[in-house]
Coordinates of C-alpha atoms and ligand atoms in Angstrom, one line a residue:
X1 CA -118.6 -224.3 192.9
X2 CA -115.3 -226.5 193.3
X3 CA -113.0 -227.8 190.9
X4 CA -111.4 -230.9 190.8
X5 CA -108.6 -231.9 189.0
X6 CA -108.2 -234.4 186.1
X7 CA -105.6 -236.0 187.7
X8 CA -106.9 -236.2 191.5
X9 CA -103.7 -235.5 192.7
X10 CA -104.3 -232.0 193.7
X11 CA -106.4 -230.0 196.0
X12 CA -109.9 -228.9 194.9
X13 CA -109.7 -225.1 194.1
X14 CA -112.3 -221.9 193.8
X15 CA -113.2 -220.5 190.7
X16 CA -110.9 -217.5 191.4
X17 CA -108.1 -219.9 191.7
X18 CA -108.9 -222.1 188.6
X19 CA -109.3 -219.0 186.5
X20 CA -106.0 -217.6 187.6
X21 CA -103.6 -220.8 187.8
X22 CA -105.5 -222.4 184.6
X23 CA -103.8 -225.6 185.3
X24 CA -103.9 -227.4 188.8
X25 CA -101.1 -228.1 191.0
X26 CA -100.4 -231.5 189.3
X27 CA -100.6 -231.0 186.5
X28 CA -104.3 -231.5 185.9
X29 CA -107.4 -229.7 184.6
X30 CA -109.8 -228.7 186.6
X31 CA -113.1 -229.8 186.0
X32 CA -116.4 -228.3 188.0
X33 CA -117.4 -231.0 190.5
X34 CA -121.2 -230.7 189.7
X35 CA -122.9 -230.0 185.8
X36 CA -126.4 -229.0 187.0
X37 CA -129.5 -229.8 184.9
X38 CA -131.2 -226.8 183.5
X39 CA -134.9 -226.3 184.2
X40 CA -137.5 -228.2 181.9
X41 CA -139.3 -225.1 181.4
X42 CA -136.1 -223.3 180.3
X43 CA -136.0 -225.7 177.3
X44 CA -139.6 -225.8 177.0
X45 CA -139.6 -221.6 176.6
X46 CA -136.0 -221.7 175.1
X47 CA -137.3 -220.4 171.7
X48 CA -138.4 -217.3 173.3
X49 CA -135.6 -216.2 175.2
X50 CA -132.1 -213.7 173.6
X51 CA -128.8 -215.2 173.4
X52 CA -127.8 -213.4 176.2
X53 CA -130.8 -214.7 178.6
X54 CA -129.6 -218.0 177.1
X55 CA -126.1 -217.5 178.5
X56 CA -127.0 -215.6 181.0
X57 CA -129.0 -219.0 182.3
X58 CA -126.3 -221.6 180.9
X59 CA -123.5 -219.3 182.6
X60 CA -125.3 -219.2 186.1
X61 CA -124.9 -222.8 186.4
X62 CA -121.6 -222.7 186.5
X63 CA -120.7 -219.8 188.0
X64 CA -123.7 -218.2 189.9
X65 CA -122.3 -219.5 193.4
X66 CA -119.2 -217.4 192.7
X67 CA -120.2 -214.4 191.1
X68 CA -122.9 -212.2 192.0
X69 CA -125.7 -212.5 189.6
X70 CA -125.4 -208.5 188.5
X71 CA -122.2 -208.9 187.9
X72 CA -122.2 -211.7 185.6
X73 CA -124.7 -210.9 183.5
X74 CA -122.5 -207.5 183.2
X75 CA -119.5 -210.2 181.9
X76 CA -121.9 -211.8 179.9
X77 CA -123.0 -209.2 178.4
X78 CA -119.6 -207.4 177.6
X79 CA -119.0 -210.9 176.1
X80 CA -121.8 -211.4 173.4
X81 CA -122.0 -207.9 171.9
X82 CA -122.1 -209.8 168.3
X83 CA -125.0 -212.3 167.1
X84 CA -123.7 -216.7 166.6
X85 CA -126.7 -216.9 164.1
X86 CA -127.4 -220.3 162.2
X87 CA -127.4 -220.0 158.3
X88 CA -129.1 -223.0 156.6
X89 CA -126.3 -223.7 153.7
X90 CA -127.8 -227.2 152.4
X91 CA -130.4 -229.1 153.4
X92 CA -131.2 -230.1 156.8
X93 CA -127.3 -229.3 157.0
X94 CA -126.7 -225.5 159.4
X95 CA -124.0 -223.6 160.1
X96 CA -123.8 -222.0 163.1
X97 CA -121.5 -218.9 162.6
X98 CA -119.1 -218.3 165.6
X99 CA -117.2 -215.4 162.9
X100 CA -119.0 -212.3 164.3
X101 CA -116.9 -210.9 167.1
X102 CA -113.7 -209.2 166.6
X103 CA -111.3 -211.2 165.3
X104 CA -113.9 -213.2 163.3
X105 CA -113.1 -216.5 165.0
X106 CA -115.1 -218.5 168.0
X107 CA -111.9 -218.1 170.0
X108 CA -113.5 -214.5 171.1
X109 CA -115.9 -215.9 173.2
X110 CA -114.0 -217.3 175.7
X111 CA -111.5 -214.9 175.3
X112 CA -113.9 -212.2 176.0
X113 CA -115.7 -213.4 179.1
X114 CA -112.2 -214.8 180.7
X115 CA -110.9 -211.0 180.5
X116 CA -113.7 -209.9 182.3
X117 CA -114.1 -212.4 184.8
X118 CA -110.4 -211.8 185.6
X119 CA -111.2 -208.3 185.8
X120 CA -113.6 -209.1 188.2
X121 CA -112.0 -210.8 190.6
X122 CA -108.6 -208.3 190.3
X123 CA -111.5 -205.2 191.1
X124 CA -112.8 -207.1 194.3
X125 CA -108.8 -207.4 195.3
X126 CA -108.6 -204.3 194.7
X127 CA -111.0 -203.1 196.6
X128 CA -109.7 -205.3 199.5
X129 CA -106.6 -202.9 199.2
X130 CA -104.2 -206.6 198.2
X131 CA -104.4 -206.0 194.8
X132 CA -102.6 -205.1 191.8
X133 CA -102.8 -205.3 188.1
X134 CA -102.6 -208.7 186.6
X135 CA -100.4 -209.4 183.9
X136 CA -101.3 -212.1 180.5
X137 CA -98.6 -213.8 179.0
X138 CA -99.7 -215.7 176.1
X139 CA -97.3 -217.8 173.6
X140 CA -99.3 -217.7 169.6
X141 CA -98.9 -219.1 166.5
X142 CA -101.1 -217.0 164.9
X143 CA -105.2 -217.5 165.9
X144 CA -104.7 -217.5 170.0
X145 CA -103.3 -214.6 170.4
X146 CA -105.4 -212.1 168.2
X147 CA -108.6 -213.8 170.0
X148 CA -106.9 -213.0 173.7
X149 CA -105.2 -209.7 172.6
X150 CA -108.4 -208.6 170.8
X151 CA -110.7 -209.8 174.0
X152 CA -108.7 -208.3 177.1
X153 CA -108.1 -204.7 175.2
X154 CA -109.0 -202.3 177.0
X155 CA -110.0 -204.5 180.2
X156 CA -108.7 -202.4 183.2
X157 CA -106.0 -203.6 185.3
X158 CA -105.0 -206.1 182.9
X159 CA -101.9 -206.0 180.5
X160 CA -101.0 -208.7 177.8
X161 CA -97.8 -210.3 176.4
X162 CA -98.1 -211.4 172.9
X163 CA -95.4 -213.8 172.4
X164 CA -95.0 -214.9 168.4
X165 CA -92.4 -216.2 166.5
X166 CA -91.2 -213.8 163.8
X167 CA -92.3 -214.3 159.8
X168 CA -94.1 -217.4 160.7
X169 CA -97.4 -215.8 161.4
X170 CA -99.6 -214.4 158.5
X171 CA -99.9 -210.5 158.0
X172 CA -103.6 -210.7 158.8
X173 CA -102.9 -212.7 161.8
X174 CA -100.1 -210.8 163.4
X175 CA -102.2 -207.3 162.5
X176 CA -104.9 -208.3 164.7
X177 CA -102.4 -208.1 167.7
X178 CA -99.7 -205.8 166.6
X179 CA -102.0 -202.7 165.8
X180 CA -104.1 -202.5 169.4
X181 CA -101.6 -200.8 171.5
X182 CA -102.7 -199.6 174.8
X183 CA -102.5 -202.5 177.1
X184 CA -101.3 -205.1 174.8
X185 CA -97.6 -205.5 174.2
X186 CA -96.8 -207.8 171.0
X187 CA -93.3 -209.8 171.5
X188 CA -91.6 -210.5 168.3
X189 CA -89.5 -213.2 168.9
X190 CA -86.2 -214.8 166.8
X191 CA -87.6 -218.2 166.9
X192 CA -90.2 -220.6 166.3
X193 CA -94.0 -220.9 168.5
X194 CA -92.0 -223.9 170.7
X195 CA -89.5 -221.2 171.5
X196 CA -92.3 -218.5 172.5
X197 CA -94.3 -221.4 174.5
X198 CA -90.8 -222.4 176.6
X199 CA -90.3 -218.5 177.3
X200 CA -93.6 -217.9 179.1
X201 CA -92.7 -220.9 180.4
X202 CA -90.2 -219.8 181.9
X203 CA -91.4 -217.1 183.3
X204 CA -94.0 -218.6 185.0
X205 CA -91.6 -221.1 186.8
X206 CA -89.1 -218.2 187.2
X207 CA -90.3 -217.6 191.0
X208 CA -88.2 -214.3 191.9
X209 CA -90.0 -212.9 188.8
X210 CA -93.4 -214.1 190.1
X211 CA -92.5 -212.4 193.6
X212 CA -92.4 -209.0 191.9
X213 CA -95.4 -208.8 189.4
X214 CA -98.4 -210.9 189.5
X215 CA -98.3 -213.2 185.4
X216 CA -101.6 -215.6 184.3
X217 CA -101.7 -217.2 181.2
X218 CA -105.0 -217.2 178.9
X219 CA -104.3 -220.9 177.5
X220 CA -107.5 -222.0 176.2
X221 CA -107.8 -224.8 178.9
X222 CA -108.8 -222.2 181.6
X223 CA -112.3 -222.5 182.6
X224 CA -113.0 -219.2 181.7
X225 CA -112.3 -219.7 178.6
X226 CA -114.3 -223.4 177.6
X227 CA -117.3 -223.8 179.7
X228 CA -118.8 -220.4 178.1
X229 CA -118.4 -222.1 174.4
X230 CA -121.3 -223.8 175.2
X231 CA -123.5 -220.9 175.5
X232 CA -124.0 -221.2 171.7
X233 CA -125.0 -224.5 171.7
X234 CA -127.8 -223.5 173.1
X235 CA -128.5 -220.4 171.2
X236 CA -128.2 -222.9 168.1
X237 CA -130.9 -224.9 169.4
X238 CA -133.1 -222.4 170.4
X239 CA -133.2 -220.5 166.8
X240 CA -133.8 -224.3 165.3
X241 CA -136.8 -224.3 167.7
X242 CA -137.7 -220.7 166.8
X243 CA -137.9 -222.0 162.7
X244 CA -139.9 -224.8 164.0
X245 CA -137.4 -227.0 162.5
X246 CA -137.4 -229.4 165.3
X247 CA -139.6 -229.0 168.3
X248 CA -139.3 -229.7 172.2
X249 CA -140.3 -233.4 172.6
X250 CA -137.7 -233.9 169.3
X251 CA -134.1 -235.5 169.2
X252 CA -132.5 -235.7 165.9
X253 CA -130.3 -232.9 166.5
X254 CA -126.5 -233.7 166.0
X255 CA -123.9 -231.0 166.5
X256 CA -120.6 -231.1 164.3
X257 CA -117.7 -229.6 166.0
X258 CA -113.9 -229.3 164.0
X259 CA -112.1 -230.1 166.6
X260 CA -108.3 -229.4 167.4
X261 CA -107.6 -229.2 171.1
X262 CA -111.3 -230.5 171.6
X263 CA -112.2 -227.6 174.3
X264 CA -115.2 -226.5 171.4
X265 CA -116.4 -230.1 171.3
X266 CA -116.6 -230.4 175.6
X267 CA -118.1 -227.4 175.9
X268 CA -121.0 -229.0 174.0
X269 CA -120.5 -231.9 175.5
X270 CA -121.1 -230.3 179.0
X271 CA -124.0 -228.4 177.5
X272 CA -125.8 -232.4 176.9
X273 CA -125.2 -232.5 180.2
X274 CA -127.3 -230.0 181.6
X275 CA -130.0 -231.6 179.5
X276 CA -129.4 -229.8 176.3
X277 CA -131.1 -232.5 173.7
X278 CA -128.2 -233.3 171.6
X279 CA -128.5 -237.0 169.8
X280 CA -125.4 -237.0 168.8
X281 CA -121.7 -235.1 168.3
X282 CA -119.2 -235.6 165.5
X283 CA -115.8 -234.4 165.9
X284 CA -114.6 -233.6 162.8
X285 CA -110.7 -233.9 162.3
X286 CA -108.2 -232.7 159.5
X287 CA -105.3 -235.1 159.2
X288 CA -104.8 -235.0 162.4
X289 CA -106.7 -238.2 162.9
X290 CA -105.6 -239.0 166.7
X291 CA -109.3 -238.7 168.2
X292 CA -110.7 -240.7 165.2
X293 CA -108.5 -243.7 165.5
X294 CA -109.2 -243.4 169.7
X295 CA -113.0 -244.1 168.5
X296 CA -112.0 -246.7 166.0
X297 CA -109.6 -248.9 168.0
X298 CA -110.1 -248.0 172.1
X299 CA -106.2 -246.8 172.1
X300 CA -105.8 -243.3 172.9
X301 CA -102.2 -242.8 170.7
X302 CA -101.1 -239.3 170.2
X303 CA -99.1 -238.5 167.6
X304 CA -96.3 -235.5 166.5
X305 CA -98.5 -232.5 164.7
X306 CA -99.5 -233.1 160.9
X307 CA -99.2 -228.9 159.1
X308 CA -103.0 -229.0 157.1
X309 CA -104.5 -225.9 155.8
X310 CA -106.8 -226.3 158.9
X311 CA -104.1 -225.6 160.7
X312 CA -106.3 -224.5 164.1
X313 CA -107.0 -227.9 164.8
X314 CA -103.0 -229.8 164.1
X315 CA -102.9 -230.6 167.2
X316 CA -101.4 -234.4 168.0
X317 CA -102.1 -234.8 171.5
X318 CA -105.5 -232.7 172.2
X319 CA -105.7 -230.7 175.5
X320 CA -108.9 -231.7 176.3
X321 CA -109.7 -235.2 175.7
X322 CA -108.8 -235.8 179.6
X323 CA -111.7 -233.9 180.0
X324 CA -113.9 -236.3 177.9
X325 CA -112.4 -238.9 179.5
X326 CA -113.1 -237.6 182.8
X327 CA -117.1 -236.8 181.7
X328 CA -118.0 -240.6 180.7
X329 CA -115.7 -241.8 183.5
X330 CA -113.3 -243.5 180.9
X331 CA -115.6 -245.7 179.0
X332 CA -114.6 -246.0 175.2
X333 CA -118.0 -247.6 174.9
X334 CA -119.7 -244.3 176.5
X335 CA -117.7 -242.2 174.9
X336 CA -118.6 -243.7 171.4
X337 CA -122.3 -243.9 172.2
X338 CA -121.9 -239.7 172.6
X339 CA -119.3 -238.6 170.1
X340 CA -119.0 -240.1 166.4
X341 CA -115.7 -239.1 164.4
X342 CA -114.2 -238.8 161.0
X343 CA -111.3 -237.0 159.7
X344 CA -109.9 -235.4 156.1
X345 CA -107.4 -235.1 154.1
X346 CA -106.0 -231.8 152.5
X347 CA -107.6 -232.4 149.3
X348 CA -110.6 -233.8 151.0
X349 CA -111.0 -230.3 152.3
X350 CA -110.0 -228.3 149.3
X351 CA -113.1 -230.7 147.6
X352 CA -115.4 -229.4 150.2
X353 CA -114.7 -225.9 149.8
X354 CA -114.9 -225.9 146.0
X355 CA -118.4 -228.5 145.8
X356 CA -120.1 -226.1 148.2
X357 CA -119.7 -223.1 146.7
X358 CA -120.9 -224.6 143.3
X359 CA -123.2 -226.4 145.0
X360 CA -124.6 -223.6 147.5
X361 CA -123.1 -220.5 147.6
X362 CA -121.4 -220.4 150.5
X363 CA -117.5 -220.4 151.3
X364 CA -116.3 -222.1 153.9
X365 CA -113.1 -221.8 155.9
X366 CA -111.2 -225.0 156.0
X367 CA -112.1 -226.0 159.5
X368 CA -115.7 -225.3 158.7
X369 CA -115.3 -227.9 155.7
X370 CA -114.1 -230.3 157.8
X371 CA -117.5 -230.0 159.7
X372 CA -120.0 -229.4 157.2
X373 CA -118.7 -232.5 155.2
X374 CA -119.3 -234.7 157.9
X375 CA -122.5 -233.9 158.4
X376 CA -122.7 -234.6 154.5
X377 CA -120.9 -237.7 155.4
X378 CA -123.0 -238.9 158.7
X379 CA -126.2 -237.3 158.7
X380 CA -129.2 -239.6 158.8
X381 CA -132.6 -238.8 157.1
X382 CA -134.8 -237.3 159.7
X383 CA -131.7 -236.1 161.7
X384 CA -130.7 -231.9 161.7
X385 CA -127.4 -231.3 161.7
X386 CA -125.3 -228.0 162.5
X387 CA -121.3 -227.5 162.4
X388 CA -119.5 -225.1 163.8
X389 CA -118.2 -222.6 161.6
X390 CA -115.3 -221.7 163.9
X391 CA -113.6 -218.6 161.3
X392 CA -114.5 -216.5 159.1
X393 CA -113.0 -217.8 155.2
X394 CA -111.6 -214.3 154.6
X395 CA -109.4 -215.5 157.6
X396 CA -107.6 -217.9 155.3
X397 CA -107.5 -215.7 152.1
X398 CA -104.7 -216.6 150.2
X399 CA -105.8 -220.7 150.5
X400 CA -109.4 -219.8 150.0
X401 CA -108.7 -217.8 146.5
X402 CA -106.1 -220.2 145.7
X403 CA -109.0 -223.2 146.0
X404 CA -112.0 -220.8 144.5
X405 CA -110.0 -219.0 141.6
X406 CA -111.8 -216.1 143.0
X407 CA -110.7 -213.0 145.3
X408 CA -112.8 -213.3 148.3
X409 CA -113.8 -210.0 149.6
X410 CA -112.3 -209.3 153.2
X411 CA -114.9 -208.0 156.0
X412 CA -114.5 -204.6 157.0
X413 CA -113.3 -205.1 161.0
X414 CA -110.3 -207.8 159.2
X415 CA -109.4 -204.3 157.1
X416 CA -109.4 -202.1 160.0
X417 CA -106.9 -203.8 161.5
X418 CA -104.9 -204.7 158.7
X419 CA -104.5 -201.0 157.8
X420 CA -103.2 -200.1 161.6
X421 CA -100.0 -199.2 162.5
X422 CA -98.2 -202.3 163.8
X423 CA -96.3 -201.5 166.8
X424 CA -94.1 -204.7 168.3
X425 CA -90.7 -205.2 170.4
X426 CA -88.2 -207.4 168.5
X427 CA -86.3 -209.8 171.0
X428 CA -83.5 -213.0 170.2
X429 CA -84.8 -215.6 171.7
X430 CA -83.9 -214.9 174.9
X431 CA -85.7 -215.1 178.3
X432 CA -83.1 -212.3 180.5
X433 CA -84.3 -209.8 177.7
X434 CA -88.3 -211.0 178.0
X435 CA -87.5 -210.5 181.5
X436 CA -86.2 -207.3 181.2
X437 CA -89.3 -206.3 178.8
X438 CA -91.9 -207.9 181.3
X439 CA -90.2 -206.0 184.4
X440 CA -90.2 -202.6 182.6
X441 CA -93.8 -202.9 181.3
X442 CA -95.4 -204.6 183.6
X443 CA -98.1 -203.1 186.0
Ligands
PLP501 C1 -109.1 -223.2 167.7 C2 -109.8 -223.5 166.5 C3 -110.4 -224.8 166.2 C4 -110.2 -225.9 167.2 O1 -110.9 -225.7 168.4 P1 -110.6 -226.6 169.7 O2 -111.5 -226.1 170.8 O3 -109.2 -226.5 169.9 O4 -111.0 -228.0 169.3 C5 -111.1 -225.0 165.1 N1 -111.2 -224.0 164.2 C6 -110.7 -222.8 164.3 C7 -110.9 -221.7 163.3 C8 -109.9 -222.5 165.5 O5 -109.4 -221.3 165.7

């Protein structure tokens, strides 16, 4: 498979090259020239098959020319070793629960299966007696980071940066890349996220650096990292069809996604595209309201970040609406026919959280809110919905209790790393002394 860039100003490039430069020569992001249409009888049969023969099948499209079949459903598998199940919390309205893996966020997915599809192609250099270890440098305000740290530990021939800026990322955050050790290095730096993003920055432009030890980023536009969110699109659809709560010749089924940087919400998107039957999608916003008034009035307008309690999706300029551009070939019109939008307020969410547990039981994280209140908001009668739970509540403690009056109980694998030792290098804000740091440690 080729990929072309969103900006058509660049040659096309392999996988290999897309997952290690991330972003094309201009600037762009690379998109897979062809989305090939899964089999009839795959959906036909879908209800019988695992998650991982799901992904295994969704994953082949895009990358079976490039990787040999063995060997991806190895990364697969390494990738899914926790469950996406869907949990029915009102009705007709599911949540699919992307909080099972390691750092109880949906960010470990693609995470996960980028690390080892980088480790693939470094082994195969390897082999070819080029290589040598491939270094991560990733900037974090807090989420990012523990998903990449958390998905590459561990991953031979790989070590990871950890840039974040000092007191500005919560303890339970910063524990789940601070405790790890082994080949992930956290980077405490004297300065705000901007400051840690212009750093790897400049390391990546800084070319005598680049000369002597081979850096990639993990940003969450790199293919590796997006196109495998879809995977549980599917797997949502199939356990639907397994309750018999919608059936193959059916489609009423509309996906909510709470979208940030949108690369959730394409995923799915793609996933329609290889004939997954998806009426609808609703991106559901927190203030951050730039998508919504794109739907609204035509004019794509982005806008400085708003802070919510959502904060995972304040983002003012999304990442990855080029790509949903690029999909429906710039039509507004197509673009509305595929994707609905809506978008809260603070205290909009806070409501959320608080009516649903009263009302059902079940705590939400504040993203989640965003996403099961606009299926509240949007679904028709005869319509299914499911949102995206991207976290897990216990995630966002202190503004969950603060919302519940209660003291939500924290999962075991969020104790485990909060009761590690943390283990980071301080450093001014600086790049000679990140240089120093990334020369030293480095492999
Ligand atoms: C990253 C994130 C989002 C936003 O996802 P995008 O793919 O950027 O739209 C939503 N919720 C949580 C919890 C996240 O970490």
């Amino acid at each position: 498979m080729r990929y072309y860039s969103t900006n058509h100003n660049a040659p096309e490039a392999t996988l290999e090259k897309a997952i290690i430069k991330g972003l094309a020569e201009d600037r762009g992001l690379y998109m897979p020239e062809t989305i090939r249409r899964l089999p009839k009888s795959f959906f036909e049969n879908i209800d019988a098959y695992s998650f991982h023969e799901i992904a295994f099948q969704v994953a082949s499209a895009f990358f079976g020319d490039d990787i040999e079949s063995e060997a991806l459903s190895q990364i697969v598998k390494q990738t899914l070793n926790f469950d996406c199940p869907i949990v029915e919390v009102e009705n007709n309205i599911f949540a699919l629960e992307l909080f099972h893996g390691p750092t109880l966020a949906f960010k470990d997915v693609g995470a996960r299966f980028m690390a080892r599809a980088l480790q693939y192609y470094i082994s195969k250099a390897t082999k070819q007696h080029t290589g040598k270890g491939m270094n991560v440098l990733v900037a974090t305000s807090g989420d990012t980071g523990a998903a990449v740290a958390n998905g590459f530990w561990g991953v031979e021939g790989i070590h990871v940066f950890v840039l974040y800026p000092k007191g500005k990322v919560s303890k339970i955050q910063e524990s789940q890349f601070t405790t790890l050790k082994n080949n992930i290095t956290a980077l405490e730096v004297d300065g705000v996220f901007d400051d840690c993003q212009s750093l790897v920055k400049t390391a990546f432009m800084d070319e005598e650096l680049n000369s002597r030890i081979k850096i990639t980023s993990a940003n969450s536009i790199n293919v590796a990292r997006f196109l495998p969110q879809a995977f549980y699109y599917f797997h949502a659809y199939a356990q639907l069809r397994k309750l018999n709560r919608i059936t193959a010749d059916m489609n009423e089924l509309v996906f909510c996604t709470p979208s940030g940087n949108f690369g959730n919400i394409t995923a799915g998107l793609f996933g329609q595209q290889m004939g997954l039957p998806v009426k609808r999608f609703i991106a559901a916003n927190n203030a951050n309201d730039v998508f919504f008034n794109y739907l609204t009035s035509g004019i794509y307008q982005p806008q400085p970040s708003i802070q919510t309690i959502a904060n995972a999706m304040d983002v003012g300029n999304p990442s990855n609406f080029v790509r949903i551009k690029e999909l429906f070939k710039g039509s507004w019109s197509e673009i509305k026919k595929h994707v609905d939008g809506i978008a809260y307020t603070d205290d909009m969410i806070k409501d959320t959280i608080r009516r649903c547990y009263n009302e059902n039981k079940y705590i939400l994280d504040p993203h989640g809110a965003c996403g099961f209140q606009a299926l509240k908001d949007k679904l028709a009668q005869n319509e299914v919905g499911i949102f995206l739970e991207t976290a897990h509540p216990a995630k966002f403690k202190k503004t969950i209790d603060d919302i519940l009056g209660r003291d939500i109980p924290i999962p075991q694998r969020l104790q485990n790393f909060m009761q590690g030792a943390k283990q980071s290098i301080e450093i001014k804000n600086d790049y000679s002394t990140l240089r120093q740091i990334l020369i030293e440690k480095a492999i």
